XYZ file of C-alpha atoms in Angstrom:
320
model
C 39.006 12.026 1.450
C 37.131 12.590 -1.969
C 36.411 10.319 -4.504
C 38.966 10.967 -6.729
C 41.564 10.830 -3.830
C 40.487 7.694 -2.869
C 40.536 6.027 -6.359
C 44.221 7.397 -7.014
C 45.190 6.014 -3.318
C 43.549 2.659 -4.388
C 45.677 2.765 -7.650
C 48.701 4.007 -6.373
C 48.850 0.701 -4.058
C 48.350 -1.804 -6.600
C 50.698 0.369 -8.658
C 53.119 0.701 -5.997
C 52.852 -3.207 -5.085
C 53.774 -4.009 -8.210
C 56.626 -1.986 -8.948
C 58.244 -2.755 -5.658
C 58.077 -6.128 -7.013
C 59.694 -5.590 -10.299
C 62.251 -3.903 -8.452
C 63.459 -6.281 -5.578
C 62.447 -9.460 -6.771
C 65.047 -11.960 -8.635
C 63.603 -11.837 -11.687
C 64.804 -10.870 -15.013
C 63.198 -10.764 -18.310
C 65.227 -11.946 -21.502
C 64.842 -11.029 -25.414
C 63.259 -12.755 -26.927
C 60.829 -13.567 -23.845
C 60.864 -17.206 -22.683
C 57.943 -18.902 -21.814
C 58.396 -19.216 -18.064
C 58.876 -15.454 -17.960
C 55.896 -14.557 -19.707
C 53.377 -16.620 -17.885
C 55.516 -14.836 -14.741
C 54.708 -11.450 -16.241
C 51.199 -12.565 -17.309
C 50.244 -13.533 -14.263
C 51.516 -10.594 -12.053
C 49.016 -8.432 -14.427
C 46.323 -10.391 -13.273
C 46.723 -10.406 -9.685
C 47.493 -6.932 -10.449
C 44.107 -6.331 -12.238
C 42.322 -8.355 -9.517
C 43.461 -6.627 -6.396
C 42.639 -3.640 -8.361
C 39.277 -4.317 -9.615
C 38.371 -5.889 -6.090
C 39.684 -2.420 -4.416
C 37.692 -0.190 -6.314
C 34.711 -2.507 -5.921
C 35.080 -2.091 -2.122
C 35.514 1.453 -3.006
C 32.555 1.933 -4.996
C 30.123 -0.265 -3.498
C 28.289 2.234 -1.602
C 27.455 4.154 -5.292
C 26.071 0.965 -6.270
C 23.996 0.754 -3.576
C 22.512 4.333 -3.625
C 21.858 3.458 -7.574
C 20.185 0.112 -6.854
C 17.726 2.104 -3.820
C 17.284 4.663 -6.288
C 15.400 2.287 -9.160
C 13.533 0.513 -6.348
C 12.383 3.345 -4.129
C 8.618 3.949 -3.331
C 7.283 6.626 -1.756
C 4.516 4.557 -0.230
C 6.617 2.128 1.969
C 8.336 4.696 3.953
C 12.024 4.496 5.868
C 14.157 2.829 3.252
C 17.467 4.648 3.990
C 21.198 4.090 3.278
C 23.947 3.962 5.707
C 26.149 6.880 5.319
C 28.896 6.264 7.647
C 32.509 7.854 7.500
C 33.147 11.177 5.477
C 33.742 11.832 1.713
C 31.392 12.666 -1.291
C 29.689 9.264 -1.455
C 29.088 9.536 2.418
C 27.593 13.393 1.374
C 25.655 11.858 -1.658
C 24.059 9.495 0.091
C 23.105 11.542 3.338
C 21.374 14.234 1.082
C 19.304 11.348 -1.270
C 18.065 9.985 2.590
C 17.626 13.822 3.420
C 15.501 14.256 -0.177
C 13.423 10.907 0.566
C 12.378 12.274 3.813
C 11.206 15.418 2.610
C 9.315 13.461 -0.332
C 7.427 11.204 2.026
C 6.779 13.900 4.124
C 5.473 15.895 1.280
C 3.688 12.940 -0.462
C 1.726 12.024 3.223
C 1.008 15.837 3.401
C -0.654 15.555 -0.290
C -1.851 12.352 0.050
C -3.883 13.240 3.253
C -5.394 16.214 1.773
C -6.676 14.687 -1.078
C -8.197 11.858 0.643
C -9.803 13.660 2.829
C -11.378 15.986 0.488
C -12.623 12.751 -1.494
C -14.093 11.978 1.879
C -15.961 15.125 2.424
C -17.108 14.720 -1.384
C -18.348 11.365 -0.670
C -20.178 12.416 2.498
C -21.672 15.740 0.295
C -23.177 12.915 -2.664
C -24.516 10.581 0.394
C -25.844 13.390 2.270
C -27.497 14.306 -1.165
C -28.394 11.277 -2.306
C -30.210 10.313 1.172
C -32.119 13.628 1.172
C -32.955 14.177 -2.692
C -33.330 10.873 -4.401
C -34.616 8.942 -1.661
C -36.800 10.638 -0.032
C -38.539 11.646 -3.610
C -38.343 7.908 -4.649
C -40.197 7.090 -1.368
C -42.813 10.207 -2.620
C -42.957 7.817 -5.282
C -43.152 5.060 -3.852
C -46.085 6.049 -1.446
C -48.109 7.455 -4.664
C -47.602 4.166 -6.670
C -49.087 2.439 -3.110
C -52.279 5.057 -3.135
C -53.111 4.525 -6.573
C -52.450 0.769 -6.974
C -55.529 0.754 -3.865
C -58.135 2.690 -5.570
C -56.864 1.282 -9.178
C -59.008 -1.378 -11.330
C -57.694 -4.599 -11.086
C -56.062 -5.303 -14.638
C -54.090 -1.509 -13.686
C -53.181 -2.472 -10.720
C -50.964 -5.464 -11.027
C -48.826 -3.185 -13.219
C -48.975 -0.913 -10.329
C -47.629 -3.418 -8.181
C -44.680 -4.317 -10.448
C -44.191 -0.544 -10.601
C -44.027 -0.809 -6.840
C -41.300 -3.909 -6.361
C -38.992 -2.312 -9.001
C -38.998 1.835 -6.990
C -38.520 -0.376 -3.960
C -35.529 -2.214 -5.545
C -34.242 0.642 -6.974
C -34.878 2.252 -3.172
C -32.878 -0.276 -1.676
C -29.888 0.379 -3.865
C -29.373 3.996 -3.268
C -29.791 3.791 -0.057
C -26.610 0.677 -0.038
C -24.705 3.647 -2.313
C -25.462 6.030 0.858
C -23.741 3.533 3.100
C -20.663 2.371 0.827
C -20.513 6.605 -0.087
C -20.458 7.405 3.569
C -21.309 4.788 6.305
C -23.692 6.249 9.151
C -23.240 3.363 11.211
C -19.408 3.979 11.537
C -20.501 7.115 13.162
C -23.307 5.762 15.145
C -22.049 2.834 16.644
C -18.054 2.666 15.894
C -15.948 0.837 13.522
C -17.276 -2.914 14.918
C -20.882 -2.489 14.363
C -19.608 -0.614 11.003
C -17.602 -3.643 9.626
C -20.382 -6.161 10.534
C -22.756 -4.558 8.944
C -20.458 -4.257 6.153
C -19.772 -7.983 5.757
C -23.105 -8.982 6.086
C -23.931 -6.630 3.348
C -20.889 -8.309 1.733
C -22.003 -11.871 2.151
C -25.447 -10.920 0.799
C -24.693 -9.734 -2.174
C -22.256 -12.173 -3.224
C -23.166 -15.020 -1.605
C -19.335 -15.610 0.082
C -19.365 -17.025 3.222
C -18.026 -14.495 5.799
C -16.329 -15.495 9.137
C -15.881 -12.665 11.529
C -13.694 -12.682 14.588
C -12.967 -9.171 16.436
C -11.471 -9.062 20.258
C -13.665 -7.484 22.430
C -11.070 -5.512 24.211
C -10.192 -3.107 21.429
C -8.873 0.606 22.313
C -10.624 4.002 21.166
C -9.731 5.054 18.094
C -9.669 8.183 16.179
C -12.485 8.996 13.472
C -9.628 9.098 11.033
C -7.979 5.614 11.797
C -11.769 4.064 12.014
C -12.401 5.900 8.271
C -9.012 4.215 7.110
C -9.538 0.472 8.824
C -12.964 0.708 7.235
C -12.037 1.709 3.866
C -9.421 -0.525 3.415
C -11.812 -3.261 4.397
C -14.339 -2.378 2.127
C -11.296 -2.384 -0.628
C -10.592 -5.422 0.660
C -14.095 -7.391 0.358
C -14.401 -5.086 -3.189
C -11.301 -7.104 -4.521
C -12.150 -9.812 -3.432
C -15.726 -9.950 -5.462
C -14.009 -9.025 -8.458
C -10.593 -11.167 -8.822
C -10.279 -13.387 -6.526
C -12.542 -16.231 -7.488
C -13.334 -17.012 -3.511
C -15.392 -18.956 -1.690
C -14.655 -18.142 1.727
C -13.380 -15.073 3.185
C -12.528 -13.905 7.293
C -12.111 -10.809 8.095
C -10.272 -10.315 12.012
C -9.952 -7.182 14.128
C -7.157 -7.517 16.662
C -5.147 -5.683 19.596
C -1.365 -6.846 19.229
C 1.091 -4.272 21.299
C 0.471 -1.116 20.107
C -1.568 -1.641 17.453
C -5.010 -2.673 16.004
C -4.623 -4.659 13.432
C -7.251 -5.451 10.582
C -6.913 -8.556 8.231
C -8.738 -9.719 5.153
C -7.717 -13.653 4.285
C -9.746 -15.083 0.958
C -9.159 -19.096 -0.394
C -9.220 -17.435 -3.776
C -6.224 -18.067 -6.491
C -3.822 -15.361 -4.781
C -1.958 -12.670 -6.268
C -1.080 -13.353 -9.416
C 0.937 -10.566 -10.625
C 3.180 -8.329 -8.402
C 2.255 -5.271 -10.557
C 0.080 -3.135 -7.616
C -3.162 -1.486 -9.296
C -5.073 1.731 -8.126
C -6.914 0.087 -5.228
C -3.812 -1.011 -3.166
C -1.863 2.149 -3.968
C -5.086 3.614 -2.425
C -4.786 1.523 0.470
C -1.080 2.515 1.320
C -2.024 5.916 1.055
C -4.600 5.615 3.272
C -2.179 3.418 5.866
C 0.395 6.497 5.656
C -2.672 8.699 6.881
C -2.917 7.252 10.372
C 0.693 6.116 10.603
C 0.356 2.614 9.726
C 1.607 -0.107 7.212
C -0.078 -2.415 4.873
C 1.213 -6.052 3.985
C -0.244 -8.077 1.121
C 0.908 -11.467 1.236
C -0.200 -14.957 0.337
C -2.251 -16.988 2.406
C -1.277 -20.083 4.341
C -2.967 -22.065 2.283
C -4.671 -20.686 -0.923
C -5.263 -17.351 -1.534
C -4.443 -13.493 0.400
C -4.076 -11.604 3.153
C -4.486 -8.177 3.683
C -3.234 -6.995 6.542
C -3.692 -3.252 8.270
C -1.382 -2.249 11.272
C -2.820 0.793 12.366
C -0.711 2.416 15.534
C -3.574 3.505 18.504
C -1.020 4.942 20.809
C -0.161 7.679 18.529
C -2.137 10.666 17.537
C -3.391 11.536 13.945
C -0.547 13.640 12.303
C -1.613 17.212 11.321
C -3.555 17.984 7.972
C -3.885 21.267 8.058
């Protein structure tokens, strides 16, 4: 039955109803209208109005829902659907809008995976660069400065040694933009030895203090769910340096069912706005690569968690 069928049905009842009323029950009206009457009349209307108001509520409910889903709707938590049950253009409406989400997800995953992993290549291009170009001639440099700083008069050479610490210093910190750019030891030695070294970079530099637990037991994964777990780790630890006002922070590696799952838990002062920024949209999008979800939520106690379910069971979905 369409729409418009079903609100005249709806209508016709309460119409119907009350008109059968009028018809068979004893009542009469007199001229002028006495009081009894009219709060009789007056309050036939309103049961009148209410069954009809509540009928085309029950009616149109599932409208209201589509139009509620519809101003909440985001691409990057995938699977929020409608029921579309029975027949009927609201049944139709809403089965095409779950049809049209699908196909946006799809295509936003699609897009979403190509562009990450072209930033990824890019990344690995600049690190690959940066490695073979700048280091290696600041190291030129470096040896050079050490040459003539030994055959140098002394008054010369203490300038030559300053020259020294600050090419070193400056050495040191491209090479730690080589490994945030495009992390060798992921590749090496696997996503444990790569988020160790990672959080003992992290607690260096910021002086946190870092508690790591990982199970021992964890499944293979693929290069691409490694890249993501790492990533959104690093996001994680990069966040944390810059708004959360921490002190401590754990990061935990875990097998649960099906799944590996990474959290990041700081005693900072939490999330203070719900308004998501560029780094956690980044972070779904990376999630949605490998098939997985991402929770923010406060901490037990003070702070937040981060936490990465990344599916092992399944493979990679197709990029190309």
């Amino acid at each position: 039955m369409s729409l418009f069928w079903r609100i005249f049905a709806l209508n016709a009842v309460v119409l119907g109803t009350a008109t059968a009323l009028l018809l068979w029950a004893p009542v009469t009206v007199s001229v002028p209208v006495l009081l009894t009457e009219a709060i009789i009349l007056v309050g036939g209307l309103a049961v009148m109005l209410v069954a009809n108001a509540a009928l085309l509520r029950l009616g149109l409910s599932p409208l209201a829902r589509l139009t509620k889903l519809m101003t909440t709707v985001d691409l990057l938590r995938p699977g929020q659907r409608l029921p579309a049950s029975g027949g009927g253009e609201v049944a139709e409406v809403i089965r095409t809008f779950n049809a049209m989400l699908e196909r946006l997800e799809q295509e936003r995953a699609t897009s979403s995976a190509r562009a990450l992993l072209a930033q990824e290549a890019e990344r690995r291009r600049i690190a690959q660069e940066l490695h073979d170009e700048v280091g290696q001639s600041m190291t030129a440099v470096l040896l050079g400065l050490k040459r003539a700083a030994d055959d140098a008069p002394s008054p010369l050479r203490a300038e030559l040694h300053e020259a020294q610490e600050i090419t070193r210093e400056s050495l040191d910190e491209v090479r730690r933009l080589v490994r945030r750019l495009r992390p060798g030891v992921l590749d090496d030695l696997g996503l444990v030895s790569a988020l160790t070294s990672l959080t003992e970079d992290f607690a260096t530099h910021t002086g946190l203090h870092v508690t790591r637990r990982f199970d021992t037991d964890l499944p293979a994964l693929s290069p691409e769910a490694e890249l993501v777990l790492y990533r959104v780790a690093q996001e994680s630890l990069t966040d944390v340096a810059r708004h959360a006002d921490a002190q401590r922070v754990s990061v935990a590696l875990r097998l649960a069912d099906e799944s590996v799952v990474l959290t990041v838990t700081d005693d900072g002062s939490g999330i203070r706005t719900p308004r998501e920024g560029a780094g956690i949209r980044g972070m779904r999008e990376r999630a949605l690569l490998i098939g997985g979800s991402l929770e923010i939520s406060p901490a037990s106690r003070t702070g937040t968690r981060v936490q990465l379910t990344a599916p092992h069971a399944r493979s990679s979905p197709d990029h190309a």
